Backbone as CSV, one residue per row, in Angstrom:
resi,resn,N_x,N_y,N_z,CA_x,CA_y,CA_z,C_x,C_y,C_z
1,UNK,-28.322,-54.188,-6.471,-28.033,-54.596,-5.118,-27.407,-53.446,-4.328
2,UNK,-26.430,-52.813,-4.807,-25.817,-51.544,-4.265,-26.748,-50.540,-3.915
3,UNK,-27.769,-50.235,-4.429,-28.659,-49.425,-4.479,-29.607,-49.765,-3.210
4,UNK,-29.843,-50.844,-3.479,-31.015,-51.072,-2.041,-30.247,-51.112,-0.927
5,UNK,-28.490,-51.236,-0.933,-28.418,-51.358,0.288,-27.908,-49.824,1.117
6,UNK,-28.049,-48.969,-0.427,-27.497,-47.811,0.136,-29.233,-47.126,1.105
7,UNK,-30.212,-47.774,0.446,-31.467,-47.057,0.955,-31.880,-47.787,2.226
8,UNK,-30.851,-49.051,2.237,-31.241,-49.725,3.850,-30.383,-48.665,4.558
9,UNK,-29.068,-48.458,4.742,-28.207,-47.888,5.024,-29.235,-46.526,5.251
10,UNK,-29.155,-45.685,4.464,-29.910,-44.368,5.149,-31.544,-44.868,6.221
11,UNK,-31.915,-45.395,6.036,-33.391,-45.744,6.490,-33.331,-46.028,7.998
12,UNK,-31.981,-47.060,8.059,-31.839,-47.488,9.675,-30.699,-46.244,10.026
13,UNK,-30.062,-45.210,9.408,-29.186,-44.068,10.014,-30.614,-43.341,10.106
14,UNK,-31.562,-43.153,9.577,-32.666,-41.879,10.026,-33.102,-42.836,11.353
15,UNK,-33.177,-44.229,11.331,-34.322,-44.345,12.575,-33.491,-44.193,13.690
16,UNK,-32.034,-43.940,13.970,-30.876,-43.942,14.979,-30.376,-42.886,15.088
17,UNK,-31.176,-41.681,14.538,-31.162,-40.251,14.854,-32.032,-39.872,15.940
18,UNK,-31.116,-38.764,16.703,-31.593,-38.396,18.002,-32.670,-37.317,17.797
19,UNK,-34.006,-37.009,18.551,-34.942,-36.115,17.905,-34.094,-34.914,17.980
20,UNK,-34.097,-34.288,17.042,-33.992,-32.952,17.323,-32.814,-33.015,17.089
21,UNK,-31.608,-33.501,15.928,-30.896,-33.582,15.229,-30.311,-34.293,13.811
22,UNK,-31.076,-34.121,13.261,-31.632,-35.101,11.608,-30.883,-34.147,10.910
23,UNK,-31.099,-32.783,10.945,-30.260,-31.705,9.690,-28.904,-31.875,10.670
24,UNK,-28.333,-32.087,11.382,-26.931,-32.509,12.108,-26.487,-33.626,11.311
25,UNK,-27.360,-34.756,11.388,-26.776,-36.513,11.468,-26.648,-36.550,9.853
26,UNK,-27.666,-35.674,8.861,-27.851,-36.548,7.670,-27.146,-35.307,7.467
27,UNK,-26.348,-34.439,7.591,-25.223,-33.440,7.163,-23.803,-34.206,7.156
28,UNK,-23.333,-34.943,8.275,-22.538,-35.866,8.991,-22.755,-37.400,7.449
29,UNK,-23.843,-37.487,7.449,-23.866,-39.053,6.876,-23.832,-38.437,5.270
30,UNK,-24.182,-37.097,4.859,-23.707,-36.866,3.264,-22.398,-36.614,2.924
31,UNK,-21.874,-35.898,3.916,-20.201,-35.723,3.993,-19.407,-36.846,4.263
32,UNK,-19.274,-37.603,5.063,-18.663,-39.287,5.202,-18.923,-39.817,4.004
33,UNK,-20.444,-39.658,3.101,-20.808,-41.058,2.279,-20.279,-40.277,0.590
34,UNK,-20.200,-38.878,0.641,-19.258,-38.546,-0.586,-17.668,-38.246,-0.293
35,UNK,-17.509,-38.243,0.633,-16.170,-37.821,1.048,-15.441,-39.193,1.140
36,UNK,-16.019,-40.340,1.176,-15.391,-41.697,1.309,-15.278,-42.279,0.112
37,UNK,-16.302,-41.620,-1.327,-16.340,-42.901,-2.264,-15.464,-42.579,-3.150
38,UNK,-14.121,-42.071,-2.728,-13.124,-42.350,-3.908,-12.265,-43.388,-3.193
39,UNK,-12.829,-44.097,-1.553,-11.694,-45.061,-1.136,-12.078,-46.738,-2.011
40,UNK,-13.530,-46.916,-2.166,-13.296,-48.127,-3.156,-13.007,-48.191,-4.353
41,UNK,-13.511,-47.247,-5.585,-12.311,-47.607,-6.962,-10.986,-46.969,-6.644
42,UNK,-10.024,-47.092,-5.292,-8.355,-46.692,-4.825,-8.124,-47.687,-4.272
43,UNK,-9.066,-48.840,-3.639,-8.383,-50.436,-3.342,-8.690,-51.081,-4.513
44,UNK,-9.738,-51.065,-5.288,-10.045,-51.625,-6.151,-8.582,-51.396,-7.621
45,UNK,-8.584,-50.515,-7.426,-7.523,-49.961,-8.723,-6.310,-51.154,-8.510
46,UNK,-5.871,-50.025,-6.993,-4.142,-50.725,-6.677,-4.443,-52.367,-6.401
47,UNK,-5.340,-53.052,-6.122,-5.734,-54.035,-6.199,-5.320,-54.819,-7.662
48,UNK,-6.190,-54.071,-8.283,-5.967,-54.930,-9.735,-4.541,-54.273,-10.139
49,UNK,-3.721,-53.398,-10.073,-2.020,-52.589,-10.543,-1.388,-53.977,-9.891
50,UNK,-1.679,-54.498,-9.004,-0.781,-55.233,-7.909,-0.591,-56.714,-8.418
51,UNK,-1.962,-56.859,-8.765,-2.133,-58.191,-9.359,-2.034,-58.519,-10.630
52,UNK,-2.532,-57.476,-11.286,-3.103,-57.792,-12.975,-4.161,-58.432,-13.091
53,UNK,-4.764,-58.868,-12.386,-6.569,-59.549,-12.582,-7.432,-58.876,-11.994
54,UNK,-8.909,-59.156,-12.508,-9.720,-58.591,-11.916,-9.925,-59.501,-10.739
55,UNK,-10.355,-60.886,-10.582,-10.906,-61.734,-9.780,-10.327,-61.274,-8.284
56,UNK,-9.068,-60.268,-8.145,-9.340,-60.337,-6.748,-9.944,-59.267,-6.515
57,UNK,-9.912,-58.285,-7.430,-11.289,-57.028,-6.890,-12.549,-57.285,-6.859
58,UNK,-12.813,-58.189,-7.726,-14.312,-59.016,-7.278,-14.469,-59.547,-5.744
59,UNK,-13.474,-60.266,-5.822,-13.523,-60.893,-4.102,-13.427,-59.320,-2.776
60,UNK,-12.360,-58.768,-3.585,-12.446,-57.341,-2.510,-13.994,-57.007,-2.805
61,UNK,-14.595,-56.606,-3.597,-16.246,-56.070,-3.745,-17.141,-57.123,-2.900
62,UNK,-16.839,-58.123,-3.139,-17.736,-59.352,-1.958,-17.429,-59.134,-0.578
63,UNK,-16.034,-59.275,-0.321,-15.669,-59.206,0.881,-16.893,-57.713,1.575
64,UNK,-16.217,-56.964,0.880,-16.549,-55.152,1.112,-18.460,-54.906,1.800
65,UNK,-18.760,-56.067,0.899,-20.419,-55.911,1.206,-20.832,-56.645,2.167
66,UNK,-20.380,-58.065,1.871,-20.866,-59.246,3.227,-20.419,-58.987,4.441
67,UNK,-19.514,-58.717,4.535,-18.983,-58.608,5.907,-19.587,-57.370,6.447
68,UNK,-19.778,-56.037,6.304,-20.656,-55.425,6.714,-22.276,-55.790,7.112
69,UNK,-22.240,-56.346,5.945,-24.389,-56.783,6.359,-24.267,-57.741,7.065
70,UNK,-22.927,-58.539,7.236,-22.946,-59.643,8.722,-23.166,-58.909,9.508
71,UNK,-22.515,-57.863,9.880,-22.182,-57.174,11.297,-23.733,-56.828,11.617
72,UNK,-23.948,-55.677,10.827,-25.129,-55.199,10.655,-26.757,-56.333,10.874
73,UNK,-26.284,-57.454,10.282,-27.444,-58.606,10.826,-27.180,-59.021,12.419
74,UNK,-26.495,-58.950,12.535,-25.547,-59.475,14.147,-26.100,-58.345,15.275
75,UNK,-26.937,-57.290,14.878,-27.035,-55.897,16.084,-28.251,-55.989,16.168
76,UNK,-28.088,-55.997,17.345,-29.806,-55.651,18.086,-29.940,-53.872,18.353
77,UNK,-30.636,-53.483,17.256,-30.794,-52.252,17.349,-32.152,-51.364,17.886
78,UNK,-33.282,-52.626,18.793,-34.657,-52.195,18.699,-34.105,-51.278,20.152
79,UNK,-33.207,-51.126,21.143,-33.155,-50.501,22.091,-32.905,-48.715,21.640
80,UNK,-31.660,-49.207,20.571,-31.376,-47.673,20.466,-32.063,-46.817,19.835
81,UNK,-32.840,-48.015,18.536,-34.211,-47.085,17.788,-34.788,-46.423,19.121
82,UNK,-35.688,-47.448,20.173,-36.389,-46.785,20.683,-35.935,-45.128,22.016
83,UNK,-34.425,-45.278,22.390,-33.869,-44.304,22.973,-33.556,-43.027,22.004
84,UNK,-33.476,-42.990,20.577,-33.526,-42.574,19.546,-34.687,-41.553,19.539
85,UNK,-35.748,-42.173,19.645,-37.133,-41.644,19.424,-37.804,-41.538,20.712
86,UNK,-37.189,-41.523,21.846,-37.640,-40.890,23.236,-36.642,-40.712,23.996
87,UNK,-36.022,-39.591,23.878,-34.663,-39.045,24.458,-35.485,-39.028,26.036
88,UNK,-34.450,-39.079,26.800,-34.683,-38.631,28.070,-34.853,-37.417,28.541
89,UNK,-35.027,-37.181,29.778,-35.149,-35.001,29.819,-33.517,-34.692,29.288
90,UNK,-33.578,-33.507,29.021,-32.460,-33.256,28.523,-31.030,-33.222,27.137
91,UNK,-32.240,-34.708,27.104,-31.350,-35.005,25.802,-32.205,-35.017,24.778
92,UNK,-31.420,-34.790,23.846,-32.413,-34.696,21.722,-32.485,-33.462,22.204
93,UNK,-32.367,-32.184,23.000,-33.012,-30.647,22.770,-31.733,-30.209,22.447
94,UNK,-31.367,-29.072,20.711,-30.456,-28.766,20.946,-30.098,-27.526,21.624
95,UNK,-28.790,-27.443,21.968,-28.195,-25.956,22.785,-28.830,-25.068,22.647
96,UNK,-29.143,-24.444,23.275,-29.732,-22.673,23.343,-31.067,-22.691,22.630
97,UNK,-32.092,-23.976,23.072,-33.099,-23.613,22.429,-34.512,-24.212,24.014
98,UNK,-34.193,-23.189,24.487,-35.471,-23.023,25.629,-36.679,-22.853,25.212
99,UNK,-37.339,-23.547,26.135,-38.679,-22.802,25.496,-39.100,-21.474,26.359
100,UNK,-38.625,-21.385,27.477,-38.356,-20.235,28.426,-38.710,-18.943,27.683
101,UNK,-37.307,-18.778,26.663,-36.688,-17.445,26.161,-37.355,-17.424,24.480
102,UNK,-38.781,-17.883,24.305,-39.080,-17.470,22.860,-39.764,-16.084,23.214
103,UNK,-39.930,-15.672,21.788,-40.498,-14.196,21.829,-41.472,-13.870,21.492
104,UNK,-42.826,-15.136,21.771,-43.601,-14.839,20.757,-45.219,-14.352,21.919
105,UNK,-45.104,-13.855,23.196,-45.011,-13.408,24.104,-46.257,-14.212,24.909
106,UNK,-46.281,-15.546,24.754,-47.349,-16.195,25.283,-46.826,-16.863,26.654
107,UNK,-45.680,-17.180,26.571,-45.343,-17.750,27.721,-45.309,-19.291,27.471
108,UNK,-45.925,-19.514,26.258,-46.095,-21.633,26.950,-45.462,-22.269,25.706
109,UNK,-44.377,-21.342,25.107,-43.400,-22.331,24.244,-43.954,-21.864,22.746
110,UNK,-45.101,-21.585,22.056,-45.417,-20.809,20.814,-44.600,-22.355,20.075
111,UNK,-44.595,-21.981,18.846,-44.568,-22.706,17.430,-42.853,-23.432,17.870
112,UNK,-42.447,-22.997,18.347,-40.877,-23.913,18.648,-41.551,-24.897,19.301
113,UNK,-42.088,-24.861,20.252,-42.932,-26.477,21.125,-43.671,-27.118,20.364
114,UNK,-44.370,-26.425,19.522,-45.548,-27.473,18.695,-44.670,-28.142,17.310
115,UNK,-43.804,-27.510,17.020,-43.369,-28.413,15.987,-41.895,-29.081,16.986
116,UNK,-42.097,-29.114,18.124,-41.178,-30.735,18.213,-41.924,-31.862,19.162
117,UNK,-43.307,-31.405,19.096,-43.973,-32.313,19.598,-44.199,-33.505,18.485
């Protein structure tokens, strides 16, 4: 179960990436998602130190999952997918990347335009 929901979890973070920042977002979402997982076996632990049973770290592990995939069932996300995947002028291009100023001396954007078409 953990497993599929970690591959829902990445699947709907790729479709809510802005074009033209995926090596940004999934840099951002590997650092948060290893940099965070020593916070559940550290409630889970002092959880059970506090109590002496397991049954309430079970309930913390239930709590921990449902209540997220509530939220997550609760969002209407077909707007931002689709603003996601058709930025407006201006936006999804990152900084300092014109098609103006390439060097590849054609004038109409060369291989930087065709691979973000």
């Amino acid at each position: 179960m953990l497993g599929s929901a970690q591959a829902y979890g990445r699947a709907l973070f790729s479709e809510l990436i802005p074009v033209g920042h995926e090596a940004d977002m999934f840099a951002l979402f590997e650092i948060t998602d290893k940099g965070s997982s020593w916070l559940g076996p550290l409630v889970a632990s002092l959880v059970l130190q506090y109590t002496g049973k397991v049954r309430p770290v079970l309930i913390y592990l239930l709590v921990a999952m449902v209540i997220p995939a509530g939220l997550l069932h609760r969002l209407d996300l077909r707007e931002s997918i689709k603003a996601a995947r058709h930025p407006k002028a201006g936006e999804g291009v990152m900084e300092g990347d014109d098609d103006d100023d390439d060097d590849d001396g054609g004038g109409g954007g060369g291989e930087k335009a065709k691979a973000r078409c």
